[in-house]
């Protein structure tokens, strides 16, 4: 099983690229953002508790997303690996993931970091807001907060990946196909 972490700030194209990579390599696409939005849409107890945090662009508690990921890993069969999208977002989540994988005789094989400058991110997110219907895409202050949270809490995870020797920096500016090809080149090295 190959475990790929898709990394990058909000609006960097992680979601779009993860879906296509998962299809190409028969990986399961695990997006904690999608899982949380599904809880919100189904108005579960958990969803109701997380709604305000997500609307503000803050991170939900580590234990919530760690439990979601553990459940998915344990209930998946028939896949060649996982592509993690939007998880881990803190060093604590990264450590929990590493332990979780170790217990199951797996490891993090690759961390792909999409690099996109802030002006381009803001532009993409505002365009996405018109089609995504996501409340957290529609408000400039919330977008700015999500980028700030990424820089403060999530970027340190890249250092964690560097130390583990799995981080690869990928230029996230270009056409979707160009970026996809760059990502595939890295994945081919660990297959
Ligand atoms: P995303 O779709 O990945 O941009 O996530 C949307 C929102 O869900 C984030 O702004 C957070 O509020 C929450 N979220 C998603 N993944 C995580 C995570 N791994 N840790 C904490 N909060 C998360």
PDB file of N, CA and C and ligand atoms in Angstrom, residues 10 14 31-34 36-37 53-54 57-60 65 85-89 93 128 134 136 146, ligand 1:
ATOM      1  N   UNK A  10      -4.921  26.266   1.133  1.00  0.00           N
ATOM      2  CA  UNK A  10      -6.256  26.213   0.560  1.00  0.00           C
ATOM      3  C   UNK A  10      -6.265  26.889  -0.805  1.00  0.00           C
ATOM      4  N   UNK A  14      -5.127  20.888  -4.356  1.00  0.00           N
ATOM      5  CA  UNK A  14      -4.998  19.556  -3.740  1.00  0.00           C
ATOM      6  C   UNK A  14      -6.182  18.654  -4.055  1.00  0.00           C
ATOM      7  N   UNK A  31     -10.356  12.816   1.975  1.00  0.00           N
ATOM      8  CA  UNK A  31     -10.370  14.255   2.238  1.00  0.00           C
ATOM      9  C   UNK A  31     -11.135  14.498   3.534  1.00  0.00           C
ATOM     10  N   UNK A  32     -10.422  14.982   4.559  1.00  0.00           N
ATOM     11  CA  UNK A  32     -11.114  15.240   5.831  1.00  0.00           C
ATOM     12  C   UNK A  32     -12.108  16.389   5.667  1.00  0.00           C
ATOM     13  N   UNK A  33     -11.797  17.350   4.776  1.00  0.00           N
ATOM     14  CA  UNK A  33     -12.736  18.451   4.506  1.00  0.00           C
ATOM     15  C   UNK A  33     -14.051  17.910   3.952  1.00  0.00           C
ATOM     16  N   UNK A  34     -13.956  16.989   2.971  1.00  0.00           N
ATOM     17  CA  UNK A  34     -15.179  16.376   2.394  1.00  0.00           C
ATOM     18  C   UNK A  34     -15.944  15.592   3.465  1.00  0.00           C
ATOM     19  N   UNK A  36     -15.959  16.063   6.670  1.00  0.00           N
ATOM     20  CA  UNK A  36     -16.599  16.991   7.612  1.00  0.00           C
ATOM     21  C   UNK A  36     -17.810  17.670   6.971  1.00  0.00           C
ATOM     22  N   UNK A  37     -17.674  18.034   5.695  1.00  0.00           N
ATOM     23  CA  UNK A  37     -18.822  18.663   5.011  1.00  0.00           C
ATOM     24  C   UNK A  37     -19.997  17.684   4.905  1.00  0.00           C
ATOM     25  N   UNK A  53     -16.682  26.259  13.685  1.00  0.00           N
ATOM     26  CA  UNK A  53     -15.219  26.222  13.536  1.00  0.00           C
ATOM     27  C   UNK A  53     -14.863  26.294  12.056  1.00  0.00           C
ATOM     28  N   UNK A  54     -15.564  25.500  11.250  1.00  0.00           N
ATOM     29  CA  UNK A  54     -15.269  25.470   9.812  1.00  0.00           C
ATOM     30  C   UNK A  54     -15.653  26.779   9.134  1.00  0.00           C
ATOM     31  N   UNK A  57     -12.998  29.188   9.385  1.00  0.00           N
ATOM     32  CA  UNK A  57     -11.726  28.835   8.759  1.00  0.00           C
ATOM     33  C   UNK A  57     -10.680  28.350   9.753  1.00  0.00           C
ATOM     34  N   UNK A  58     -11.155  27.965  10.957  1.00  0.00           N
ATOM     35  CA  UNK A  58     -10.234  27.405  11.961  1.00  0.00           C
ATOM     36  C   UNK A  58     -10.173  25.888  11.794  1.00  0.00           C
ATOM     37  N   UNK A  59      -9.243  25.259  12.509  1.00  0.00           N
ATOM     38  CA  UNK A  59      -9.132  23.797  12.422  1.00  0.00           C
ATOM     39  C   UNK A  59     -10.023  23.133  13.458  1.00  0.00           C
ATOM     40  N   UNK A  60     -10.663  22.036  13.085  1.00  0.00           N
ATOM     41  CA  UNK A  60     -11.433  21.255  14.053  1.00  0.00           C
ATOM     42  C   UNK A  60     -10.417  20.477  14.910  1.00  0.00           C
ATOM     43  N   UNK A  65     -10.562  14.456  13.457  1.00  0.00           N
ATOM     44  CA  UNK A  65     -10.125  14.017  12.117  1.00  0.00           C
ATOM     45  C   UNK A  65      -9.299  12.735  12.192  1.00  0.00           C
ATOM     46  N   UNK A  85      -5.819  14.071   1.558  1.00  0.00           N
ATOM     47  CA  UNK A  85      -6.014  15.425   1.057  1.00  0.00           C
ATOM     48  C   UNK A  85      -6.536  16.298   2.202  1.00  0.00           C
ATOM     49  N   UNK A  86      -5.710  17.237   2.647  1.00  0.00           N
ATOM     50  CA  UNK A  86      -6.141  18.113   3.751  1.00  0.00           C
ATOM     51  C   UNK A  86      -5.927  17.488   5.115  1.00  0.00           C
ATOM     52  N   UNK A  87      -5.171  16.430   5.157  1.00  0.00           N
ATOM     53  CA  UNK A  87      -4.799  15.744   6.410  1.00  0.00           C
ATOM     54  C   UNK A  87      -3.427  15.120   6.193  1.00  0.00           C
ATOM     55  N   UNK A  88      -2.482  15.217   7.103  1.00  0.00           N
ATOM     56  CA  UNK A  88      -2.536  15.911   8.388  1.00  0.00           C
ATOM     57  C   UNK A  88      -2.352  17.420   8.233  1.00  0.00           C
ATOM     58  N   UNK A  89      -2.986  18.166   9.111  1.00  0.00           N
ATOM     59  CA  UNK A  89      -2.900  19.621   9.050  1.00  0.00           C
ATOM     60  C   UNK A  89      -2.156  20.196  10.245  1.00  0.00           C
ATOM     61  N   UNK A  93      -1.311  15.740  14.184  1.00  0.00           N
ATOM     62  CA  UNK A  93      -2.021  14.834  13.264  1.00  0.00           C
ATOM     63  C   UNK A  93      -1.027  13.981  12.477  1.00  0.00           C
ATOM     64  N   UNK A 128     -13.548  29.902  -7.202  1.00  0.00           N
ATOM     65  CA  UNK A 128     -14.152  28.650  -6.749  1.00  0.00           C
ATOM     66  C   UNK A 128     -15.456  28.920  -5.988  1.00  0.00           C
ATOM     67  N   UNK A 134     -19.394  26.806  -1.131  1.00  0.00           N
ATOM     68  CA  UNK A 134     -18.831  26.703   0.215  1.00  0.00           C
ATOM     69  C   UNK A 134     -18.814  28.074   0.886  1.00  0.00           C
ATOM     70  N   UNK A 136     -17.131  28.960   3.354  1.00  0.00           N
ATOM     71  CA  UNK A 136     -15.773  29.395   3.738  1.00  0.00           C
ATOM     72  C   UNK A 136     -14.947  29.848   2.533  1.00  0.00           C
ATOM     73  N   UNK A 146      -7.882  31.176   6.661  1.00  0.00           N
ATOM     74  CA  UNK A 146      -7.503  29.796   6.309  1.00  0.00           C
ATOM     75  C   UNK A 146      -6.052  29.747   5.821  1.00  0.00           C
TER      76      UNK A 146
HETATM   77  P1  LIG B   1     -10.689  21.661   3.280  1.00  0.00           P
HETATM   78  O1  LIG B   1     -11.825  21.159   2.446  1.00  0.00           O
HETATM   79  O2  LIG B   1      -9.567  20.686   3.374  1.00  0.00           O
HETATM   80  O3  LIG B   1     -10.260  23.040   2.885  1.00  0.00           O
HETATM   81  O4  LIG B   1     -11.269  21.793   4.769  1.00  0.00           O
HETATM   82  C1  LIG B   1     -12.344  22.652   5.094  1.00  0.00           C
HETATM   83  C2  LIG B   1     -12.368  22.909   6.597  1.00  0.00           C
HETATM   84  O5  LIG B   1     -12.558  21.686   7.300  1.00  0.00           O
HETATM   85  C3  LIG B   1     -11.082  23.489   7.171  1.00  0.00           C
HETATM   86  O6  LIG B   1     -11.011  24.895   7.040  1.00  0.00           O
HETATM   87  C4  LIG B   1     -11.184  23.035   8.623  1.00  0.00           C
HETATM   88  O7  LIG B   1     -12.107  23.811   9.344  1.00  0.00           O
HETATM   89  C5  LIG B   1     -11.778  21.640   8.492  1.00  0.00           C
HETATM   90  N1  LIG B   1     -10.723  20.586   8.317  1.00  0.00           N
HETATM   91  C6  LIG B   1     -10.515  19.811   7.222  1.00  0.00           C
HETATM   92  N2  LIG B   1      -9.499  18.953   7.408  1.00  0.00           N
HETATM   93  C7  LIG B   1      -9.032  19.202   8.658  1.00  0.00           C
HETATM   94  C8  LIG B   1      -7.963  18.663   9.438  1.00  0.00           C
HETATM   95  N3  LIG B   1      -7.166  17.687   8.965  1.00  0.00           N
HETATM   96  N4  LIG B   1      -7.782  19.170  10.679  1.00  0.00           N
HETATM   97  C9  LIG B   1      -8.580  20.128  11.173  1.00  0.00           C
HETATM   98  N5  LIG B   1      -9.577  20.709  10.498  1.00  0.00           N
HETATM   99  C10 LIG B   1      -9.827  20.245   9.244  1.00  0.00           C
END
